[in-house]
Coordinates of C-alpha atoms in Angstrom, one line a residue:
X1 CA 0.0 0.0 0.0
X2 CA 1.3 3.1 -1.1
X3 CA 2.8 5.7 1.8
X4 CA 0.9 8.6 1.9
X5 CA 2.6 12.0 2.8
X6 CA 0.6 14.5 4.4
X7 CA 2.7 17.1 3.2
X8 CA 2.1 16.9 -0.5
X9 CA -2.1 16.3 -0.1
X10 CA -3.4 19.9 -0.8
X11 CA -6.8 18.6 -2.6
X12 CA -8.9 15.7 -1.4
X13 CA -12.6 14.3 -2.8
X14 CA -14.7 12.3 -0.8
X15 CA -17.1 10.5 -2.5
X16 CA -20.6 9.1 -1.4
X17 CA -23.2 8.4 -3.7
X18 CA -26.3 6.6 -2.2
X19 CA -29.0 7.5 0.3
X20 CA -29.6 9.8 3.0
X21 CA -29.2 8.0 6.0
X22 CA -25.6 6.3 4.1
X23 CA -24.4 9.8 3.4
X24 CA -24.6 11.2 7.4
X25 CA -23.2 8.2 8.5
X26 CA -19.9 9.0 6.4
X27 CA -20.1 12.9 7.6
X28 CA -17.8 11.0 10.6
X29 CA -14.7 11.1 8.0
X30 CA -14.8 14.9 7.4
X31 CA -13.8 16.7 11.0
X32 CA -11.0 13.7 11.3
X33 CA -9.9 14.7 7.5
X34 CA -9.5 18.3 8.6
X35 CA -7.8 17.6 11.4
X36 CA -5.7 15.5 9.4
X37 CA -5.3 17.8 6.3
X38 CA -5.7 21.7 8.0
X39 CA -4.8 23.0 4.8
X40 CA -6.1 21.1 2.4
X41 CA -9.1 21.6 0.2
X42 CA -11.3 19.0 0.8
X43 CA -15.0 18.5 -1.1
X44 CA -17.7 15.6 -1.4
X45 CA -19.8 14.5 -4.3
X46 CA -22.8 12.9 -3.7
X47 CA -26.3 12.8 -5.2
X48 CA -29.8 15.2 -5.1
X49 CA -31.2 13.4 -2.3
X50 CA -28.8 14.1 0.3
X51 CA -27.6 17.9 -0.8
X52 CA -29.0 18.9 2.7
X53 CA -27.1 16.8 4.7
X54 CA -23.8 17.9 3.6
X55 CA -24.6 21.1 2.9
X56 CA -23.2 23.5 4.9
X57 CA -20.9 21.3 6.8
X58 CA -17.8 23.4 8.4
X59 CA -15.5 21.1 7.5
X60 CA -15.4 21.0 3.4
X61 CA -14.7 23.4 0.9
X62 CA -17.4 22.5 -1.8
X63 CA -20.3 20.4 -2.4
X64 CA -20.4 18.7 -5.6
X65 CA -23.8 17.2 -6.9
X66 CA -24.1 14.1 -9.4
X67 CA -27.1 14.1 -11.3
X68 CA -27.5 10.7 -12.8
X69 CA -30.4 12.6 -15.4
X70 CA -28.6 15.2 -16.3
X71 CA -24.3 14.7 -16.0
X72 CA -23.4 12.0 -17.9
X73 CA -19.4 10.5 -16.9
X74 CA -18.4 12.6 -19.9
X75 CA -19.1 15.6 -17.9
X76 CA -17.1 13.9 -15.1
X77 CA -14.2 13.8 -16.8
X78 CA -13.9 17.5 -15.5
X79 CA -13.4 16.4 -11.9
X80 CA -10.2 15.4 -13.3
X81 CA -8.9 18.9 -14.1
X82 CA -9.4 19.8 -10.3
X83 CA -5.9 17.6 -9.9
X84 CA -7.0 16.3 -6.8
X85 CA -4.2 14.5 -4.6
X86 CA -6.0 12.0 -3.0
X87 CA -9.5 10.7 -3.4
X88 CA -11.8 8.8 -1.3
X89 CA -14.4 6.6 -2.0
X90 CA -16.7 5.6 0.7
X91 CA -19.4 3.6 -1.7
X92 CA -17.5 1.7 -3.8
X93 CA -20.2 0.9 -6.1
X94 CA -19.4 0.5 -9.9
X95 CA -20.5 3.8 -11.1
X96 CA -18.3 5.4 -7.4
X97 CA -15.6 3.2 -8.8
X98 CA -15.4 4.8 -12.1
X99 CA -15.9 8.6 -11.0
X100 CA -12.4 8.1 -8.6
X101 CA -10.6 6.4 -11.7
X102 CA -11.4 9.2 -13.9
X103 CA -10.2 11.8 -11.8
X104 CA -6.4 10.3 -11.9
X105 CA -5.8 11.2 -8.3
X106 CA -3.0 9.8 -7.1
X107 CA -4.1 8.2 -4.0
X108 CA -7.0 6.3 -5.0
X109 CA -8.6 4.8 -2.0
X110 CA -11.5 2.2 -1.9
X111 CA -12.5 -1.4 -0.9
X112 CA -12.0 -3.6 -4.0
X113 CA -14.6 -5.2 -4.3
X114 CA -15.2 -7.3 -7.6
X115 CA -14.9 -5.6 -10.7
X116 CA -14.1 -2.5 -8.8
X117 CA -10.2 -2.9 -8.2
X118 CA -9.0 -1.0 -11.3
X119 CA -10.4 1.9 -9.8
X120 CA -8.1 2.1 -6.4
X121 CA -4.5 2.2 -5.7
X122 CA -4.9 1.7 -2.6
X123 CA -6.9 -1.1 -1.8
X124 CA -8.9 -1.9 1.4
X125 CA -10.0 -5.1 2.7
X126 CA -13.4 -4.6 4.9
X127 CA -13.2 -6.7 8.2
X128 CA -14.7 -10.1 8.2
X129 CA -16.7 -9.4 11.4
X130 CA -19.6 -6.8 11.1
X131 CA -19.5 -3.6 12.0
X132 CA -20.9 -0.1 11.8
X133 CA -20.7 1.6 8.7
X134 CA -19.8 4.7 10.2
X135 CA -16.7 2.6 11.5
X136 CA -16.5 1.1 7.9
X137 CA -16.2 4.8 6.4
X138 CA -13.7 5.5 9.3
X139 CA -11.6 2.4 8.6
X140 CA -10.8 4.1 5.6
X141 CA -9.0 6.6 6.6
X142 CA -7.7 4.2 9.6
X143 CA -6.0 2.5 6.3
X144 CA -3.8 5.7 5.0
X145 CA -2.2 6.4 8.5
X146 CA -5.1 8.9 9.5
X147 CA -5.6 9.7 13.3
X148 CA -9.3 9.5 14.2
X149 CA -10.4 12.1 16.9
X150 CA -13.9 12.0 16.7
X151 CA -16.6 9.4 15.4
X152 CA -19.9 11.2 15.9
X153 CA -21.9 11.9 12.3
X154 CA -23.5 15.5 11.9
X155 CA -25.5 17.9 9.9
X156 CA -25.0 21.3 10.1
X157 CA -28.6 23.7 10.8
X158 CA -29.0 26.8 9.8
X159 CA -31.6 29.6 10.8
X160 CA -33.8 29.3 8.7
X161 CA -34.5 25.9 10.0
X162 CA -34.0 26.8 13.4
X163 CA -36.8 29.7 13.2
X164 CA -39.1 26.6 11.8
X165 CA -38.9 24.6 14.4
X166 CA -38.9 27.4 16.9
X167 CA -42.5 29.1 15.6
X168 CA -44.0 25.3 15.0
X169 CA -43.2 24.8 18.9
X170 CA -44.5 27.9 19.5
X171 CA -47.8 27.8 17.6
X172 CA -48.7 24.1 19.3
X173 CA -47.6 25.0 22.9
X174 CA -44.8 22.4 23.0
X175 CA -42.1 24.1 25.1
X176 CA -41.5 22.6 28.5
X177 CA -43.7 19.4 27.5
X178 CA -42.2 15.7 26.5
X179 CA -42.4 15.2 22.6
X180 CA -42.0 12.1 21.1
X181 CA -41.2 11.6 17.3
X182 CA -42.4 8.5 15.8
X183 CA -40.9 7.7 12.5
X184 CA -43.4 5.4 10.6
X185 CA -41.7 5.5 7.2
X186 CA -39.1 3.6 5.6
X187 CA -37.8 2.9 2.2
X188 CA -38.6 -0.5 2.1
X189 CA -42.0 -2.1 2.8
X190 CA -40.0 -4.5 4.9
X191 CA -38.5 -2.0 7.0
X192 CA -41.7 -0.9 7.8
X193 CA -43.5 -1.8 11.2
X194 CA -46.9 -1.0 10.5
X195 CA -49.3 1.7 11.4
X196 CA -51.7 0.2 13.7
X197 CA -48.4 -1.2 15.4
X198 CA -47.4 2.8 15.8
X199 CA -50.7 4.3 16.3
X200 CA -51.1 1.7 19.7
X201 CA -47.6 2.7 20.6
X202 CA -48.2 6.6 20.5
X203 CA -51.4 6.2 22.6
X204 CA -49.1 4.1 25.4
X205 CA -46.6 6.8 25.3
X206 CA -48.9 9.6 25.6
X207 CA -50.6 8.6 28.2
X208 CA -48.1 6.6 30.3
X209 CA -45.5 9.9 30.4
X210 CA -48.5 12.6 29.7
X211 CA -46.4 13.6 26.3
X212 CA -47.0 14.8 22.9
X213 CA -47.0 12.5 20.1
X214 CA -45.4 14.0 16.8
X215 CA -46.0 11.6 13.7
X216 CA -43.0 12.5 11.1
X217 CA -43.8 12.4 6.9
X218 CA -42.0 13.1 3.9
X219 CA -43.5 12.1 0.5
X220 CA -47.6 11.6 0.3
X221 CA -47.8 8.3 0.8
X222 CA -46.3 8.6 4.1
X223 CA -48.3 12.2 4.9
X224 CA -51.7 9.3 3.9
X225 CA -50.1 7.0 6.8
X226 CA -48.8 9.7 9.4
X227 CA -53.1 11.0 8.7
X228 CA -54.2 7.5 9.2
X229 CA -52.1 7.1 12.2
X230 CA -53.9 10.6 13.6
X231 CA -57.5 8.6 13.0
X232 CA -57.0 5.8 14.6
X233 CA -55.0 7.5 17.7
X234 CA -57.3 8.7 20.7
X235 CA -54.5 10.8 22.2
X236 CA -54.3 13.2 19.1
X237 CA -51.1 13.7 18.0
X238 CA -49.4 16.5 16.0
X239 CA -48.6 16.1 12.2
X240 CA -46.1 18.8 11.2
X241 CA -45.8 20.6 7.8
X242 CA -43.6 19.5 5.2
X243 CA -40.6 20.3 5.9
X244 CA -36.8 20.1 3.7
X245 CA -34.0 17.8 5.8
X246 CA -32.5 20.8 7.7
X247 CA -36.3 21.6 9.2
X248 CA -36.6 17.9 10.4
X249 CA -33.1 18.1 11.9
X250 CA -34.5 20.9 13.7
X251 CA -37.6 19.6 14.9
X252 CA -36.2 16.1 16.2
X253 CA -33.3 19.0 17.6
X254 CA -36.5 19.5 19.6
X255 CA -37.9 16.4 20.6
X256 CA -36.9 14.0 23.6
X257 CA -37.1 10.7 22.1
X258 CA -37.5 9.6 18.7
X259 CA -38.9 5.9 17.6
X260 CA -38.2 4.9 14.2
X261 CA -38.2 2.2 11.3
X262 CA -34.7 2.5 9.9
X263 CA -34.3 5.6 8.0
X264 CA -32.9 8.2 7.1
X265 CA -34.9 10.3 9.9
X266 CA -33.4 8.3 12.5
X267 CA -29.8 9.0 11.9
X268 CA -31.1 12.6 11.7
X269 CA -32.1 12.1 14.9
X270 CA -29.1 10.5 16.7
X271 CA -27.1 13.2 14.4
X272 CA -28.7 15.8 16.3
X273 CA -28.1 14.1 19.7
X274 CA -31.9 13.1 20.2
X275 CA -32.5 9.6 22.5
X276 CA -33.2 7.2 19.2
X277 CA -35.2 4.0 19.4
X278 CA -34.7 2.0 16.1
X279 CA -36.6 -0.7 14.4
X280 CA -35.2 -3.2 13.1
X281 CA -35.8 -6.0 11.1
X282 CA -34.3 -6.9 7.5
X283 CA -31.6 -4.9 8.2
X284 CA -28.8 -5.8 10.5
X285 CA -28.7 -2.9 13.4
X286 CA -25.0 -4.0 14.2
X287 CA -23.9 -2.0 11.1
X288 CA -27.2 0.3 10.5
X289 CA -28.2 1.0 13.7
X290 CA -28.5 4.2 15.4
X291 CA -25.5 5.3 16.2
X292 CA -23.8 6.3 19.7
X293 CA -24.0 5.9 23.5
X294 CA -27.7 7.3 24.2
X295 CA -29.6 5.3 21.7
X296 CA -31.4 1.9 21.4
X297 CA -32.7 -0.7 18.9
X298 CA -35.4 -3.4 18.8
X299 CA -36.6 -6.5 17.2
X300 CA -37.8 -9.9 17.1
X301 CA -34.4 -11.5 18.1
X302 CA -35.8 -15.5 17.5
X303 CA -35.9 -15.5 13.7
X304 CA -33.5 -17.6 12.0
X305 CA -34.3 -15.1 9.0
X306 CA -33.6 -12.0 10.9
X307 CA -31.6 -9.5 9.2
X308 CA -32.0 -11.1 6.0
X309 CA -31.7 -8.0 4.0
X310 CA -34.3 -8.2 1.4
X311 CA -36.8 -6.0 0.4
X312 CA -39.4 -8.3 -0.4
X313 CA -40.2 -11.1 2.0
X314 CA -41.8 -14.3 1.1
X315 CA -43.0 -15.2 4.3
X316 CA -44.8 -12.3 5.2
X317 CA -42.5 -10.0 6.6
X318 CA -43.0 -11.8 10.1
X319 CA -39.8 -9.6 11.8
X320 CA -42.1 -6.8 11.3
X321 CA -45.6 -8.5 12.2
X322 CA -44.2 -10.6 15.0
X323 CA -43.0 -7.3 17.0
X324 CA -45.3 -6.7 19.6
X325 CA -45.8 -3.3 20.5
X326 CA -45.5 -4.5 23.9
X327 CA -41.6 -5.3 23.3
X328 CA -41.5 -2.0 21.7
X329 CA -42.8 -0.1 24.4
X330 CA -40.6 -2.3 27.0
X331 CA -37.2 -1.1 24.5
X332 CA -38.2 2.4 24.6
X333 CA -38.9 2.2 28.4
X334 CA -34.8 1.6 28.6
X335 CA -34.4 4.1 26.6
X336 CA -36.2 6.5 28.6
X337 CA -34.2 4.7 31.6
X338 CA -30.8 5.0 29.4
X339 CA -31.0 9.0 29.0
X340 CA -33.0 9.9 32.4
X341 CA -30.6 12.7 33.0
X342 CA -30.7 14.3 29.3
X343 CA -33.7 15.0 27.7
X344 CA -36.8 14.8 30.0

């Protein structure tokens, strides 16, 4: 593996294509790359969907945006007239793969995985056992000879956001009162729990610790199901507006617990140092899971099946059916237990 000298690395890229929830949990490599490289200029590509959750973020110099419709590689061939020094890619995907070749860094870091190894000079084996990918993305680094001085994700707010939040706790009397966000959404039909399942769940909470029950949404579908949830509650909660990725950030900024399918809201959450309960279920928690000390996860732990990782089930998606809301409530009680002194 090639030696790299800090001296002579004056432009890095970062590069994370993928999700919203994948993207904040590589924003863990950035503060530990400035600390690194003080002087270096340092951006990230990623895609559309997660502009927001880099945007802003005190430690890079510019945020680069791939538009699979619109920039085709050929336009990419530009990011090789930036000369960058050294290039990371935290995705390693094909189409990551290609985008850190064509920039003819010379440091070309990434996990070689098949059909991918052209791509890198430096060429990282993952570890056999599992582990976080925030730890994944920091391993990385951990590869080149970087010191890691902090691991916690983040998104920087701004004021705009901030005032959001701020008149929506105003206008529905929230200040001084326990709010509890429950995250009902999820990209995959599998990763969802259900909305009777959540509905029960908010009407425990409410009326067990007297709080107020805040049901999050992003596209329609999930404004129909956060709606449906409101109809069958009897302890009414509140559905906010629509709000852009910084506003949430601010609102679960807010809140003193959130429970949540595995999303990208609940790494919002725990990025914003919010108590997180996760549900999980074809997923595997011990490299998705909400991340840090204060937060919790849940699911039906005698399933042979259980983390399976597929987004259709054919046998009835019984992880997610199976979950009582009884063990649900029982996990969030310890993590009301777990963060006693923080956020009540």
């Amino acid at each position: 593996m090639p030696q790299i000298s800090k001296e002579k690395i004056n432009k890095i890229l970062v590069v994370k294509l993928r999700a919203i929830g994948d993207v904040l949990l590589s924003t863990a490599v950035l503060k530990n790359l400035r600390y690194n490289f003080p002087n270096a200029k340092i951006d990230f590509l990623t895609e559309p969907p997660a502009k927001e959750i880099v945007d802003g973020n005190p430690f890079i110099d510019e945020l680069i945006i791939f538009e699979r419709e619109k920039n085709n590689l050929i336009k990419f061939w530009e990011l090789r007239k930036r000369k960058y020094d050294l290039v990371i890619d935290l995705f390693c995907n094909p189409r990551s793969a290609l985008l850190t070749f064509i920039t003819g860094a010379k440091y070309r870091v990434g996990y070689a995985f098949r059909g991918r190894s052209y791509a890198y000079n430096v060429k990282l084996k993952p570890r056999k056992e599992v582990h976080h990918n925030v730890e994944f993305n920091l391993d990385a680094l951990r590869a080149i000879g970087l010191e890691i001085i902090d691991k916690e994700i983040y998104i920087q707010l701004n004021e705009e956001a901030e005032k959001f939040a701020e008149k929506f706790w105003k206008e529905n009397n929230l200040n001084g009162k326990m709010v509890i966000a429950l995250n009902p959404s999820g990209t995959w039909e599998t990763k969802r729990w259900g909305i009777e399942k959540f509905a029960k769940l908010g009407d425990i909470i409410a009326k067990n610790f007297n709080a107020k029950i805040l049901i999050l949404w992003g596209n329609q579908k999930e404004l129909e199901d956060a709606q449906k949830i409101f109809s069958i509650m009897e302890e009414k909660p509140l559905i906010p507006p629509k709000t852009n990725l910084k506003q949430l950030a601010s609102i679960l900024k807010r809140c003193s617990f959130t429970i949540s399918n595995d999303s990208g809201p609940m790494h919002i959450s725990t990025a914003v140092g919010t108590p997180t309960l996760g549900i999980y279920g074809p997923t595997n928690p011990y490299a998705q899971g909400p991340y840090g000390e204060k937060h919790l996860w849940v699911r039906k732990e005698d399933l042979e099946c259980i983390a399976c990782n597929l987004t259709k089930c054919p046998i009835g998606n019984i992880c997610m059916k199976d979950l009582t809301v009884e063990t649900v409530f029982e996990a969030f009680l310890k993590l009301v237990e777990k963060n006693k002194e923080s956020k009540i």
